mmCIF file of C-alpha atoms and ligand atoms in Angstrom:
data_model
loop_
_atom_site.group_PDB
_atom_site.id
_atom_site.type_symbol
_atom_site.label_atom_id
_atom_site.label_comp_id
_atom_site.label_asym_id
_atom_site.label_seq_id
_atom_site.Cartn_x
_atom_site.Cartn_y
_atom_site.Cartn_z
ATOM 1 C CA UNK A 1 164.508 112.088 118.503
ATOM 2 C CA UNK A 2 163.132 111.601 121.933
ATOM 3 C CA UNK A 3 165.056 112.845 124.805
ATOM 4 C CA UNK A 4 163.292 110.704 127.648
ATOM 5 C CA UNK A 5 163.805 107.428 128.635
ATOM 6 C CA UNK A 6 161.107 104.972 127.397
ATOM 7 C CA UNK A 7 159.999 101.913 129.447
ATOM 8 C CA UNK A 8 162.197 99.609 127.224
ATOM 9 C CA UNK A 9 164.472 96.910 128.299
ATOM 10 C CA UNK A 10 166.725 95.760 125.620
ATOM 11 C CA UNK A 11 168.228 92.491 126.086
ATOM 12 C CA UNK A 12 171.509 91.976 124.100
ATOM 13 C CA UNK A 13 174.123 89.183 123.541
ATOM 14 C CA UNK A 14 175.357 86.153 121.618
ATOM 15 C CA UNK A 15 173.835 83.296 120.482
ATOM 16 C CA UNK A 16 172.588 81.084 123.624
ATOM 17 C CA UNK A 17 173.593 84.005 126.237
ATOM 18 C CA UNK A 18 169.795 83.572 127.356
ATOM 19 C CA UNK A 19 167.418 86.551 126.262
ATOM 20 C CA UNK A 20 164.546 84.889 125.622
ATOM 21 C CA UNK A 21 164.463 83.136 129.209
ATOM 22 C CA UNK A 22 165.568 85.890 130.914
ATOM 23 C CA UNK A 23 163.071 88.366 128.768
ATOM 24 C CA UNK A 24 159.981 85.872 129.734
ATOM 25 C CA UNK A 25 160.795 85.987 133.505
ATOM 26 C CA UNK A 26 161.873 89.622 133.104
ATOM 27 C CA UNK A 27 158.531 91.027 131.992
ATOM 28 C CA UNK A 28 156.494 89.372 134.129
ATOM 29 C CA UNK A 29 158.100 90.449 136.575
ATOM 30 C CA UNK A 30 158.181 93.946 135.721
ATOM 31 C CA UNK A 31 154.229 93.338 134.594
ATOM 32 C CA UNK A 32 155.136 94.377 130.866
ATOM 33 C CA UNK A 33 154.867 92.647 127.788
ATOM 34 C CA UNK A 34 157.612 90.227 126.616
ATOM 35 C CA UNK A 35 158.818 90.726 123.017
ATOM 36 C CA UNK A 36 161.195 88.297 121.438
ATOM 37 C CA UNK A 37 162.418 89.945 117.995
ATOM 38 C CA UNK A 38 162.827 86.658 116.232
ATOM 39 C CA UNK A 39 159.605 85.434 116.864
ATOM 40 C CA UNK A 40 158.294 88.892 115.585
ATOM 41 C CA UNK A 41 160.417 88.569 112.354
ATOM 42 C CA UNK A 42 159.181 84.516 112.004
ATOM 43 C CA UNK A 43 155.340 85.432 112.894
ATOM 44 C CA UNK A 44 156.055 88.464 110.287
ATOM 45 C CA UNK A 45 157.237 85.831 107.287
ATOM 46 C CA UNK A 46 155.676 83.007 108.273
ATOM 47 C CA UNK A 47 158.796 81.753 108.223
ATOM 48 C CA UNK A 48 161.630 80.307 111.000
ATOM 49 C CA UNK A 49 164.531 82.487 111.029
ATOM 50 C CA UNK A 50 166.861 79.595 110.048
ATOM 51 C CA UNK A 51 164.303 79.851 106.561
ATOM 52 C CA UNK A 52 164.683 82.705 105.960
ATOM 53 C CA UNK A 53 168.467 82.573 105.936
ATOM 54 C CA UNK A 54 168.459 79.999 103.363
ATOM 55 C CA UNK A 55 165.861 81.365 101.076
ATOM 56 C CA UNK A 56 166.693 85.083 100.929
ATOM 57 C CA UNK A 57 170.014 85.207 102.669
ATOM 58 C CA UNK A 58 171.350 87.448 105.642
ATOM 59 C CA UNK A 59 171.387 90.512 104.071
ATOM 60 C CA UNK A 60 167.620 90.377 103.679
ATOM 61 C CA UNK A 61 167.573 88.626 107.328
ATOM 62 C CA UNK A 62 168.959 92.084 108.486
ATOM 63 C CA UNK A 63 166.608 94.107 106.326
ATOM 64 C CA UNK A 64 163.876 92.284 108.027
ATOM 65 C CA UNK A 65 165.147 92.279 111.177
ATOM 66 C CA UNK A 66 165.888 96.294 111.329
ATOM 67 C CA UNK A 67 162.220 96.519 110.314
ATOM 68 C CA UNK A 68 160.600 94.596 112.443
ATOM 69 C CA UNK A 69 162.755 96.160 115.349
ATOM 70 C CA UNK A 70 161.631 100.086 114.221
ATOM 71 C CA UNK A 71 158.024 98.856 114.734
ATOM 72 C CA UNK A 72 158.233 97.374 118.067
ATOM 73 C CA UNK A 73 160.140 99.887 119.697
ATOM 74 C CA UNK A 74 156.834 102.056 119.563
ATOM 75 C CA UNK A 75 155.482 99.036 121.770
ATOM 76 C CA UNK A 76 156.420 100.424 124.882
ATOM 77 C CA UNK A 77 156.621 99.459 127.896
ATOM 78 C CA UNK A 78 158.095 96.311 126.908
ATOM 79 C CA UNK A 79 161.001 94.209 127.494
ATOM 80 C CA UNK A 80 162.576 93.263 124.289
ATOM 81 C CA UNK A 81 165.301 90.648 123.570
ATOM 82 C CA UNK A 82 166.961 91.065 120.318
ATOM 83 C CA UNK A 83 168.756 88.897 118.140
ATOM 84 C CA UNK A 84 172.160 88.023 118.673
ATOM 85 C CA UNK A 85 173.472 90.261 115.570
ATOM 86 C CA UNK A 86 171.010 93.057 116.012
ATOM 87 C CA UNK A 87 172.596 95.034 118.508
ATOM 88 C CA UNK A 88 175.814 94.928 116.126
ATOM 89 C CA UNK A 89 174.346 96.552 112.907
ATOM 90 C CA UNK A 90 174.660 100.749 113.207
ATOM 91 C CA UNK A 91 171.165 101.598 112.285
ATOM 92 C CA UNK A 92 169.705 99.151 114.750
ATOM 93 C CA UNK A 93 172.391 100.545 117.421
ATOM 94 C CA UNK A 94 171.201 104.185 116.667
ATOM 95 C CA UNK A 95 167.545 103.363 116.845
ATOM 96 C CA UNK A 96 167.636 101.602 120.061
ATOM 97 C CA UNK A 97 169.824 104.320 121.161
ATOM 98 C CA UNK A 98 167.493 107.206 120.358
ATOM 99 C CA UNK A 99 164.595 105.653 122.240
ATOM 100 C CA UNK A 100 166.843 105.824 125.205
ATOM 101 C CA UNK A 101 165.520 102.406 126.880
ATOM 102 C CA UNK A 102 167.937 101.105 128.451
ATOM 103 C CA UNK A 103 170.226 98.155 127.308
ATOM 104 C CA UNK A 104 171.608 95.296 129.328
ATOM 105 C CA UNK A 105 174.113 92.777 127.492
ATOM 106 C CA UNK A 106 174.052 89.510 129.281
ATOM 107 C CA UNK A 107 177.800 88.120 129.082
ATOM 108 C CA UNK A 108 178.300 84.516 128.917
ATOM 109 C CA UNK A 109 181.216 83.042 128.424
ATOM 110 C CA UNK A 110 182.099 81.176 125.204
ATOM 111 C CA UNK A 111 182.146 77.954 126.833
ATOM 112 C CA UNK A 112 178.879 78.211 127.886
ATOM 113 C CA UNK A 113 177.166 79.750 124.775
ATOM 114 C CA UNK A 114 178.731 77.023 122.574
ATOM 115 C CA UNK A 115 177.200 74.213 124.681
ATOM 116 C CA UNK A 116 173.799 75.491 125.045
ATOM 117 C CA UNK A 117 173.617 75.775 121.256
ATOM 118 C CA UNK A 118 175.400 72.557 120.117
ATOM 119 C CA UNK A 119 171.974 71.158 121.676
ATOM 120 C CA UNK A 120 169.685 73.187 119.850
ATOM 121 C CA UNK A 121 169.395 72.514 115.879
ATOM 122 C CA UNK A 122 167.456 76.446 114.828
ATOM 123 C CA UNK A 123 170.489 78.655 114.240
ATOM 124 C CA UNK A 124 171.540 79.247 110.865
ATOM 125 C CA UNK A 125 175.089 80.961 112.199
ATOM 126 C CA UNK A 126 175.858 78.294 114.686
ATOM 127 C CA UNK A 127 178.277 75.649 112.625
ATOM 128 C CA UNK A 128 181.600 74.785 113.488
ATOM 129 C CA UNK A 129 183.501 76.207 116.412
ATOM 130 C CA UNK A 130 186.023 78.609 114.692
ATOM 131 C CA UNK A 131 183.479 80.185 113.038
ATOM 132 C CA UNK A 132 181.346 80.519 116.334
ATOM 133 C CA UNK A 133 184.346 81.635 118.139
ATOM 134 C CA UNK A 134 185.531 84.319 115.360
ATOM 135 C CA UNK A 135 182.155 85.960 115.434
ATOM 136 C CA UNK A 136 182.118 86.188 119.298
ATOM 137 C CA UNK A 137 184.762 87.935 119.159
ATOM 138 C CA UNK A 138 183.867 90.328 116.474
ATOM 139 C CA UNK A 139 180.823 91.130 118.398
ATOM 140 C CA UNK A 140 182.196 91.640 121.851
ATOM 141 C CA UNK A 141 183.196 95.454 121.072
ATOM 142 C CA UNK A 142 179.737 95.650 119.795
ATOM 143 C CA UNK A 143 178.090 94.230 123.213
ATOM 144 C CA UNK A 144 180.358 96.719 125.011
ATOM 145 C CA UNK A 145 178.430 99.301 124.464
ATOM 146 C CA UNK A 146 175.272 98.078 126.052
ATOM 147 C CA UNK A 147 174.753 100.213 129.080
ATOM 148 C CA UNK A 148 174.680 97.351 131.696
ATOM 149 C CA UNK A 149 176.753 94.463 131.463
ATOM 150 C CA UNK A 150 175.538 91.367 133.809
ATOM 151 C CA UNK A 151 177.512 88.609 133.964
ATOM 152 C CA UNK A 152 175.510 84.968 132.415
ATOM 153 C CA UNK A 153 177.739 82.608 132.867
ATOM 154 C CA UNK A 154 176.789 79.440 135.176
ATOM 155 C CA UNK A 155 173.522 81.671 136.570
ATOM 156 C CA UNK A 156 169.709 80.778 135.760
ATOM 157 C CA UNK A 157 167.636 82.802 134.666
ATOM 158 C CA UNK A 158 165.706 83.303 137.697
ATOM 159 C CA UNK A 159 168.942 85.085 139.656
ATOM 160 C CA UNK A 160 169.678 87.348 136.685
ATOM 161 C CA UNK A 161 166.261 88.563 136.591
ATOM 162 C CA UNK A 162 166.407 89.328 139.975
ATOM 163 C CA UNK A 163 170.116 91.394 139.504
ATOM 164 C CA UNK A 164 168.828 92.877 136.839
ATOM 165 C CA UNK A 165 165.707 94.083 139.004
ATOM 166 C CA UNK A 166 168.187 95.597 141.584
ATOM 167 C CA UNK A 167 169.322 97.895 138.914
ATOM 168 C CA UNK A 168 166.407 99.387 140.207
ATOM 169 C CA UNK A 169 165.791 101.078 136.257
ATOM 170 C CA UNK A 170 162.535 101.652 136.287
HETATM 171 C C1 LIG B 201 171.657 85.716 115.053
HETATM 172 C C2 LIG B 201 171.095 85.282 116.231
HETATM 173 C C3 LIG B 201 169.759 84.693 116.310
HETATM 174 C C4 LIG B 201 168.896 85.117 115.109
HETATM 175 C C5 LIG B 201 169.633 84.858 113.838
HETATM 176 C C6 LIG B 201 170.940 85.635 113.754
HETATM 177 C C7 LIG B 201 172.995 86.307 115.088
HETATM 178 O O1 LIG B 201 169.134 85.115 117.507
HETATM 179 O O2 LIG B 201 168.539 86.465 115.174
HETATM 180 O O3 LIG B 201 169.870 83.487 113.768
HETATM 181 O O4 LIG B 201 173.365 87.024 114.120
HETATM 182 O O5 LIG B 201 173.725 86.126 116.097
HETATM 183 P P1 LIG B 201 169.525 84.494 118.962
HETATM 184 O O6 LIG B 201 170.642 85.318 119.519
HETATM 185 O O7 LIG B 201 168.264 84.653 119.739
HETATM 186 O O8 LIG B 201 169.909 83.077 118.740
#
């Protein structure tokens, strides 16, 4: 277990909350490397994530997912943005926790996260609105426990980068 804080940013949230555009912006503006966690785990498989959920199923998504997160957590510095379920599963949680970077959930509101993904076609948990809705609010409790909440909704990228900078974290 290491008891100092590494120079990792975590990005957490749902589906379409924006990690990967605020990551890109993020790192280059903290001069560290961007590191999406999906594109790790597709690069990994040669694979798209949305693939790998139909030919080997979540569970082995997950597998995947907490191994490809355990390697790049020795990456830093680095800003990271995880998957939308990755901060939920405990032995993701606990790793990300023991590296003590810290974690900032970016909270959209549902409205918002269900628009920006009805227009994209790559995520195997986006399909009707109930379902979308019911796991939102399964994961909320889950996003909670990031250490910095900043609020997504109706912002671009550009001005959360810049309140996330005036956290003044590293
Ligand atoms: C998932 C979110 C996706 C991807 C996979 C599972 C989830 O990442 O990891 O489809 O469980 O919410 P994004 O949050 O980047 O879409």
């Amino acid at each position: 277990m290491n008891h100092h804080r590494q120079e990792l940013i975590y990005l957490v949230g749902f589906m379409g909350a924006g990690k990967s555009s605020v990551g890109v912006i993020l790192a280059q503006q903290m001069g560290w490397p961007f590191i999406d966690l999906d594109t790790v785990i597709e690069a990994g498989q040669g694979a798209t994530i949305r693939q790998i959920f139909e030919q080997a199923g979540e569970p082995s998504f997950r597998q995947l997912e907490h191994a490809a997160l355990a390697e790049i957590v020795r990456k830093a510095p680095a800003v990271i943005a995880l998957g939308g379920g990755t901060f939920v599963q405990k032995a993701n949680f606990n790793l990300i926790r023991q590296t003590r970077g810290a974690t900032i959930w970016l909270d959209c509101p549902f409205e918002e996260l269900w628009q920006r993904c009805s227009m994209m076609d790559n995520r195997p948990l986006f399909r009707d609105r109930q379902t979308f809705l019911e796991l939102y609010e399964q994961r909320l409790p889950h996003y909670r426990q990031a250490e910095f909440r900043i609020a997504a909704g109706g912002r671009s990228p550009e001005e959360i980068v810049q309140e996330i900078l005036q956290l003044g974290l590293f």
